[in-house]
PDB file of C-alpha atoms in Angstrom:
ATOM      1  CA  UNK A   1     -42.221  15.281   8.453  1.00 49.00           C
ATOM      2  CA  UNK A   2     -41.321  12.166  10.466  1.00 46.00           C
ATOM      3  CA  UNK A   3     -42.874  11.770  13.888  1.00 57.00           C
ATOM      4  CA  UNK A   4     -40.630  11.268  16.900  1.00 55.00           C
ATOM      5  CA  UNK A   5     -41.923   7.689  17.222  1.00 47.00           C
ATOM      6  CA  UNK A   6     -41.139   6.899  13.578  1.00 45.00           C
ATOM      7  CA  UNK A   7     -37.651   8.381  13.868  1.00 51.00           C
ATOM      8  CA  UNK A   8     -36.875   6.373  17.015  1.00 52.00           C
ATOM      9  CA  UNK A   9     -38.185   3.189  15.389  1.00 47.00           C
ATOM     10  CA  UNK A  10     -36.062   3.806  12.293  1.00 46.00           C
ATOM     11  CA  UNK A  11     -32.955   4.383  14.405  1.00 46.00           C
ATOM     12  CA  UNK A  12     -33.623   1.157  16.312  1.00 50.00           C
ATOM     13  CA  UNK A  13     -34.018  -0.801  13.074  1.00 47.00           C
ATOM     14  CA  UNK A  14     -30.797   0.614  11.641  1.00 44.00           C
ATOM     15  CA  UNK A  15     -28.926  -0.182  14.851  1.00 45.00           C
ATOM     16  CA  UNK A  16     -30.321  -3.704  14.774  1.00 48.00           C
ATOM     17  CA  UNK A  17     -29.267  -4.165  11.145  1.00 45.00           C
ATOM     18  CA  UNK A  18     -25.754  -2.959  11.918  1.00 43.00           C
ATOM     19  CA  UNK A  19     -25.526  -5.353  14.860  1.00 43.00           C
ATOM     20  CA  UNK A  20     -26.652  -8.266  12.675  1.00 48.00           C
ATOM     21  CA  UNK A  21     -24.213  -7.409   9.882  1.00 50.00           C
ATOM     22  CA  UNK A  22     -21.373  -7.192  12.398  1.00 66.00           C
ATOM     23  CA  UNK A  23     -22.164 -10.542  14.010  1.00 90.00           C
ATOM     24  CA  UNK A  24     -19.263 -13.017  13.862  1.00 97.00           C
ATOM     25  CA  UNK A  25     -19.792 -16.180  11.857  1.00 98.00           C
ATOM     26  CA  UNK A  26     -18.029 -19.388  10.864  1.00 99.00           C
ATOM     27  CA  UNK A  27     -18.801 -22.090   8.341  1.00 99.00           C
ATOM     28  CA  UNK A  28     -17.531 -25.656   8.593  1.00 99.00           C
ATOM     29  CA  UNK A  29     -17.308 -27.897   5.524  1.00 98.00           C
ATOM     30  CA  UNK A  30     -15.998 -31.461   5.277  1.00 98.00           C
ATOM     31  CA  UNK A  31     -14.475 -33.081   2.212  1.00 98.00           C
ATOM     32  CA  UNK A  32     -12.580 -36.216   1.257  1.00 98.00           C
ATOM     33  CA  UNK A  33     -12.621 -39.231  -1.018  1.00 98.00           C
ATOM     34  CA  UNK A  34     -15.987 -40.737  -1.959  1.00 98.00           C
ATOM     35  CA  UNK A  35     -14.554 -44.268  -1.780  1.00 99.00           C
ATOM     36  CA  UNK A  36     -11.956 -45.365   0.758  1.00 98.00           C
ATOM     37  CA  UNK A  37     -10.108 -48.700   0.667  1.00 98.00           C
ATOM     38  CA  UNK A  38      -8.727 -49.345   4.126  1.00 98.00           C
ATOM     39  CA  UNK A  39      -9.152 -47.359   7.315  1.00 98.00           C
ATOM     40  CA  UNK A  40      -5.566 -46.122   7.064  1.00 97.00           C
ATOM     41  CA  UNK A  41      -6.658 -44.154   3.987  1.00 98.00           C
ATOM     42  CA  UNK A  42      -9.660 -42.502   5.639  1.00 98.00           C
ATOM     43  CA  UNK A  43      -8.788 -38.813   5.701  1.00 98.00           C
ATOM     44  CA  UNK A  44     -11.270 -35.959   6.132  1.00 98.00           C
ATOM     45  CA  UNK A  45     -10.447 -32.324   5.430  1.00 99.00           C
ATOM     46  CA  UNK A  46     -12.235 -29.799   7.622  1.00 99.00           C
ATOM     47  CA  UNK A  47     -12.485 -26.331   6.087  1.00 99.00           C
ATOM     48  CA  UNK A  48     -13.311 -23.532   8.508  1.00 99.00           C
ATOM     49  CA  UNK A  49     -14.264 -20.185   6.953  1.00 99.00           C
ATOM     50  CA  UNK A  50     -14.819 -16.817   8.601  1.00 99.00           C
ATOM     51  CA  UNK A  51     -18.171 -15.720   7.169  1.00 98.00           C
ATOM     52  CA  UNK A  52     -18.438 -12.585   9.292  1.00 98.00           C
ATOM     53  CA  UNK A  53     -17.016  -9.123   8.732  1.00 97.00           C
ATOM     54  CA  UNK A  54     -14.499  -9.046  11.564  1.00 97.00           C
ATOM     55  CA  UNK A  55     -11.229 -10.887  12.153  1.00 98.00           C
ATOM     56  CA  UNK A  56     -11.604 -13.787  14.583  1.00 98.00           C
ATOM     57  CA  UNK A  57      -8.985 -15.244  16.902  1.00 98.00           C
ATOM     58  CA  UNK A  58     -10.313 -18.796  17.194  1.00 98.00           C
ATOM     59  CA  UNK A  59      -9.082 -21.201  19.856  1.00 98.00           C
ATOM     60  CA  UNK A  60      -7.509 -24.432  18.564  1.00 98.00           C
ATOM     61  CA  UNK A  61      -9.657 -26.600  20.809  1.00 97.00           C
ATOM     62  CA  UNK A  62      -8.165 -30.134  20.735  1.00 97.00           C
ATOM     63  CA  UNK A  63     -11.706 -31.512  20.741  1.00 96.00           C
ATOM     64  CA  UNK A  64     -12.631 -29.755  17.508  1.00 98.00           C
ATOM     65  CA  UNK A  65     -11.849 -29.520  13.778  1.00 98.00           C
ATOM     66  CA  UNK A  66      -8.982 -27.026  14.120  1.00 98.00           C
ATOM     67  CA  UNK A  67      -6.862 -29.612  15.935  1.00 98.00           C
ATOM     68  CA  UNK A  68      -5.420 -32.823  14.491  1.00 97.00           C
ATOM     69  CA  UNK A  69      -5.384 -34.512  17.872  1.00 96.00           C
ATOM     70  CA  UNK A  70      -7.294 -37.841  17.594  1.00 97.00           C
ATOM     71  CA  UNK A  71     -10.215 -36.850  19.810  1.00 97.00           C
ATOM     72  CA  UNK A  72     -13.910 -37.521  19.228  1.00 97.00           C
ATOM     73  CA  UNK A  73     -14.231 -34.691  16.716  1.00 98.00           C
ATOM     74  CA  UNK A  74     -16.580 -36.480  14.341  1.00 98.00           C
ATOM     75  CA  UNK A  75     -20.085 -37.950  14.462  1.00 98.00           C
ATOM     76  CA  UNK A  76     -19.959 -40.946  12.137  1.00 99.00           C
ATOM     77  CA  UNK A  77     -22.808 -43.264  11.181  1.00 98.00           C
ATOM     78  CA  UNK A  78     -23.262 -46.200   8.813  1.00 99.00           C
ATOM     79  CA  UNK A  79     -26.335 -46.327   6.571  1.00 98.00           C
ATOM     80  CA  UNK A  80     -27.631 -49.027   8.909  1.00 98.00           C
ATOM     81  CA  UNK A  81     -27.361 -46.679  11.874  1.00 98.00           C
ATOM     82  CA  UNK A  82     -24.314 -48.426  13.329  1.00 98.00           C
ATOM     83  CA  UNK A  83     -21.445 -46.275  14.561  1.00 98.00           C
ATOM     84  CA  UNK A  84     -17.715 -47.093  14.672  1.00 98.00           C
ATOM     85  CA  UNK A  85     -15.937 -47.510  17.998  1.00 98.00           C
ATOM     86  CA  UNK A  86     -14.018 -44.509  19.267  1.00 98.00           C
ATOM     87  CA  UNK A  87     -10.416 -45.491  20.061  1.00 96.00           C
ATOM     88  CA  UNK A  88      -8.725 -42.098  20.314  1.00 96.00           C
ATOM     89  CA  UNK A  89      -7.983 -39.844  23.269  1.00 95.00           C
ATOM     90  CA  UNK A  90     -10.247 -37.837  25.527  1.00 92.00           C
ATOM     91  CA  UNK A  91      -9.065 -34.508  26.848  1.00 93.00           C
ATOM     92  CA  UNK A  92      -9.981 -31.934  29.433  1.00 92.00           C
ATOM     93  CA  UNK A  93      -9.749 -28.484  27.881  1.00 94.00           C
ATOM     94  CA  UNK A  94     -10.587 -25.126  29.435  1.00 94.00           C
ATOM     95  CA  UNK A  95     -11.025 -22.361  26.818  1.00 95.00           C
ATOM     96  CA  UNK A  96     -10.651 -19.589  29.394  1.00 94.00           C
ATOM     97  CA  UNK A  97      -7.248 -20.941  30.449  1.00 94.00           C
ATOM     98  CA  UNK A  98      -6.034 -21.257  26.852  1.00 93.00           C
ATOM     99  CA  UNK A  99      -7.226 -17.727  26.084  1.00 93.00           C
ATOM    100  CA  UNK A 100      -5.532 -16.331  29.181  1.00 92.00           C
ATOM    101  CA  UNK A 101      -2.182 -18.052  28.553  1.00 89.00           C
ATOM    102  CA  UNK A 102      -2.255 -16.608  25.046  1.00 82.00           C
ATOM    103  CA  UNK A 103       0.391 -18.724  23.308  1.00 87.00           C
ATOM    104  CA  UNK A 104       0.397 -18.311  19.530  1.00 86.00           C
ATOM    105  CA  UNK A 105      -0.100 -22.014  18.814  1.00 90.00           C
ATOM    106  CA  UNK A 106      -3.339 -21.948  20.810  1.00 94.00           C
ATOM    107  CA  UNK A 107      -5.168 -19.898  18.168  1.00 96.00           C
ATOM    108  CA  UNK A 108      -6.053 -19.667  14.503  1.00 98.00           C
ATOM    109  CA  UNK A 109      -6.597 -16.124  13.237  1.00 98.00           C
ATOM    110  CA  UNK A 110      -9.085 -15.798  10.385  1.00 99.00           C
ATOM    111  CA  UNK A 111      -9.738 -12.544   8.547  1.00 98.00           C
ATOM    112  CA  UNK A 112     -13.193 -12.004   6.988  1.00 98.00           C
ATOM    113  CA  UNK A 113     -13.617 -14.474   4.128  1.00 98.00           C
ATOM    114  CA  UNK A 114     -10.453 -16.379   5.041  1.00 99.00           C
ATOM    115  CA  UNK A 115     -10.436 -20.193   5.301  1.00 99.00           C
ATOM    116  CA  UNK A 116      -8.168 -22.832   6.773  1.00 99.00           C
ATOM    117  CA  UNK A 117      -8.006 -26.528   5.855  1.00 99.00           C
ATOM    118  CA  UNK A 118      -7.145 -29.131   8.487  1.00 99.00           C
ATOM    119  CA  UNK A 119      -6.679 -32.783   7.508  1.00 99.00           C
ATOM    120  CA  UNK A 120      -7.823 -35.441   9.975  1.00 99.00           C
ATOM    121  CA  UNK A 121      -6.640 -39.055   9.959  1.00 98.00           C
ATOM    122  CA  UNK A 122      -9.681 -40.923  11.256  1.00 98.00           C
ATOM    123  CA  UNK A 123      -7.777 -44.192  11.591  1.00 98.00           C
ATOM    124  CA  UNK A 124      -6.091 -42.679  14.656  1.00 96.00           C
ATOM    125  CA  UNK A 125      -9.405 -42.268  16.468  1.00 97.00           C
ATOM    126  CA  UNK A 126     -11.916 -44.847  15.220  1.00 98.00           C
ATOM    127  CA  UNK A 127     -12.316 -48.589  14.604  1.00 98.00           C
ATOM    128  CA  UNK A 128     -14.898 -49.541  11.963  1.00 99.00           C
ATOM    129  CA  UNK A 129     -14.812 -53.310  12.543  1.00 98.00           C
ATOM    130  CA  UNK A 130     -18.070 -53.527  14.501  1.00 98.00           C
ATOM    131  CA  UNK A 131     -20.007 -51.170  12.236  1.00 98.00           C
ATOM    132  CA  UNK A 132     -18.722 -52.859   9.071  1.00 98.00           C
ATOM    133  CA  UNK A 133     -17.979 -51.843   5.515  1.00 99.00           C
ATOM    134  CA  UNK A 134     -20.441 -49.662   3.640  1.00 98.00           C
ATOM    135  CA  UNK A 135     -21.534 -46.081   3.226  1.00 99.00           C
ATOM    136  CA  UNK A 136     -20.958 -43.641   6.057  1.00 99.00           C
ATOM    137  CA  UNK A 137     -21.901 -40.050   6.786  1.00 99.00           C
ATOM    138  CA  UNK A 138     -19.455 -37.782   8.594  1.00 99.00           C
ATOM    139  CA  UNK A 139     -20.254 -34.617  10.542  1.00 98.00           C
ATOM    140  CA  UNK A 140     -17.931 -32.708  12.855  1.00 98.00           C
ATOM    141  CA  UNK A 141     -18.146 -30.837  16.128  1.00 97.00           C
ATOM    142  CA  UNK A 142     -19.179 -27.316  15.134  1.00 98.00           C
ATOM    143  CA  UNK A 143     -18.677 -25.612  18.492  1.00 98.00           C
ATOM    144  CA  UNK A 144     -15.866 -23.060  18.509  1.00 98.00           C
ATOM    145  CA  UNK A 145     -14.602 -20.307  20.799  1.00 98.00           C
ATOM    146  CA  UNK A 146     -13.097 -17.032  19.672  1.00 98.00           C
ATOM    147  CA  UNK A 147     -11.380 -14.481  21.869  1.00 97.00           C
ATOM    148  CA  UNK A 148     -13.265 -11.262  22.538  1.00 97.00           C
ATOM    149  CA  UNK A 149     -10.817  -8.493  21.522  1.00 95.00           C
ATOM    150  CA  UNK A 150     -12.046  -6.207  24.304  1.00 95.00           C
ATOM    151  CA  UNK A 151     -12.230  -8.576  27.268  1.00 96.00           C
ATOM    152  CA  UNK A 152      -9.854 -11.353  26.214  1.00 95.00           C
ATOM    153  CA  UNK A 153     -12.492 -13.885  27.256  1.00 96.00           C
ATOM    154  CA  UNK A 154     -13.547 -16.814  25.037  1.00 97.00           C
ATOM    155  CA  UNK A 155     -16.916 -16.472  23.304  1.00 98.00           C
ATOM    156  CA  UNK A 156     -18.838 -19.542  22.160  1.00 98.00           C
ATOM    157  CA  UNK A 157     -19.735 -19.686  18.473  1.00 98.00           C
ATOM    158  CA  UNK A 158     -21.427 -22.473  16.515  1.00 98.00           C
ATOM    159  CA  UNK A 159     -20.389 -22.786  12.877  1.00 98.00           C
ATOM    160  CA  UNK A 160     -22.858 -23.397  10.084  1.00 98.00           C
ATOM    161  CA  UNK A 161     -22.349 -26.902   8.690  1.00 95.00           C
ATOM    162  CA  UNK A 162     -24.472 -27.250   5.535  1.00 90.00           C
ATOM    163  CA  UNK A 163     -23.877 -30.903   4.654  1.00 91.00           C
ATOM    164  CA  UNK A 164     -22.314 -34.057   6.019  1.00 96.00           C
ATOM    165  CA  UNK A 165     -19.571 -35.765   4.029  1.00 98.00           C
ATOM    166  CA  UNK A 166     -20.549 -39.170   2.635  1.00 98.00           C
ATOM    167  CA  UNK A 167     -18.071 -41.917   1.748  1.00 99.00           C
ATOM    168  CA  UNK A 168     -18.008 -45.659   1.135  1.00 99.00           C
ATOM    169  CA  UNK A 169     -15.509 -47.454   3.379  1.00 99.00           C
ATOM    170  CA  UNK A 170     -14.155 -50.951   2.647  1.00 98.00           C
ATOM    171  CA  UNK A 171     -11.017 -53.031   3.147  1.00 98.00           C
ATOM    172  CA  UNK A 172      -9.255 -53.324   6.530  1.00 97.00           C
ATOM    173  CA  UNK A 173     -11.468 -51.528   9.045  1.00 98.00           C
ATOM    174  CA  UNK A 174      -9.000 -51.171  11.908  1.00 95.00           C
ATOM    175  CA  UNK A 175      -5.294 -50.554  12.472  1.00 92.00           C
ATOM    176  CA  UNK A 176      -2.854 -51.553  15.178  1.00 83.00           C
ATOM    177  CA  UNK A 177      -2.311 -48.748  17.641  1.00 69.00           C
ATOM    178  CA  UNK A 178      -0.172 -48.003  20.638  1.00 59.00           C
ATOM    179  CA  UNK A 179      -1.770 -47.593  24.038  1.00 58.00           C
ATOM    180  CA  UNK A 180      -2.462 -44.101  25.363  1.00 52.00           C
ATOM    181  CA  UNK A 181      -1.216 -43.286  28.832  1.00 49.00           C
ATOM    182  CA  UNK A 182      -2.986 -41.022  31.264  1.00 47.00           C
ATOM    183  CA  UNK A 183      -2.023 -37.350  31.043  1.00 46.00           C
ATOM    184  CA  UNK A 184       0.128 -37.911  27.998  1.00 45.00           C
ATOM    185  CA  UNK A 185       1.659 -34.746  26.553  1.00 42.00           C
ATOM    186  CA  UNK A 186       1.505 -34.113  22.814  1.00 37.00           C
ATOM    187  CA  UNK A 187       4.710 -32.190  22.172  1.00 30.00           C
ATOM    188  CA  UNK A 188       4.402 -29.129  19.967  1.00 30.00           C
ATOM    189  CA  UNK A 189       0.609 -28.936  20.038  1.00 38.00           C
ATOM    190  CA  UNK A 190      -0.406 -27.890  23.536  1.00 42.00           C
ATOM    191  CA  UNK A 191       0.884 -27.982  27.092  1.00 42.00           C
ATOM    192  CA  UNK A 192      -0.693 -29.311  30.280  1.00 44.00           C
ATOM    193  CA  UNK A 193      -1.838 -25.759  30.931  1.00 39.00           C
ATOM    194  CA  UNK A 194      -4.341 -26.264  28.125  1.00 43.00           C
ATOM    195  CA  UNK A 195      -5.503 -29.826  28.556  1.00 45.00           C
ATOM    196  CA  UNK A 196      -5.136 -33.167  30.228  1.00 48.00           C
ATOM    197  CA  UNK A 197      -5.202 -36.318  28.131  1.00 45.00           C
ATOM    198  CA  UNK A 198      -7.288 -39.040  29.727  1.00 46.00           C
ATOM    199  CA  UNK A 199      -7.428 -42.729  29.059  1.00 38.00           C
ATOM    200  CA  UNK A 200     -10.179 -43.676  26.603  1.00 36.00           C
TER     201      UNK A 200
END
């Protein structure tokens, strides 16, 4: 017959196992061409997968992989250690405000096992002239926020990111771009309630 101590320990272990199995989880994977001729052809696909067992309402943070806004979403390094210049936009973003406003375009809803692919045009955010042609490794911001279904508050969650994407980049390493004005609004993506665009 089980002792009271053993029974209480067993219950605690079971409760702990249930809590672990119910923990939310995301995985982030990057893919793209192995060889890229010209910065205008440098596209990276970010695949975000819900690896947990509950549906997640994930905020489309403009600073992260779920948004196509040309922010500093990626950590990029040449084999030599050199890094390309960031030429995109910087934004102020408050997850709690986005969660509270609750507009549909502010979220991505992922059921357990479901994935979403988002293509990123890196020519809109980086200039590779100073770092030069060669082989590069690409990693992405893996910090996400999902909305707690009970409180409505954003909860921070870091996605697993098993491997960086590696690609050889050659050809023209920069493109002509228009200037970015302070507090510019990107129509159809967010509103000023969600973010402010700042000059780079």
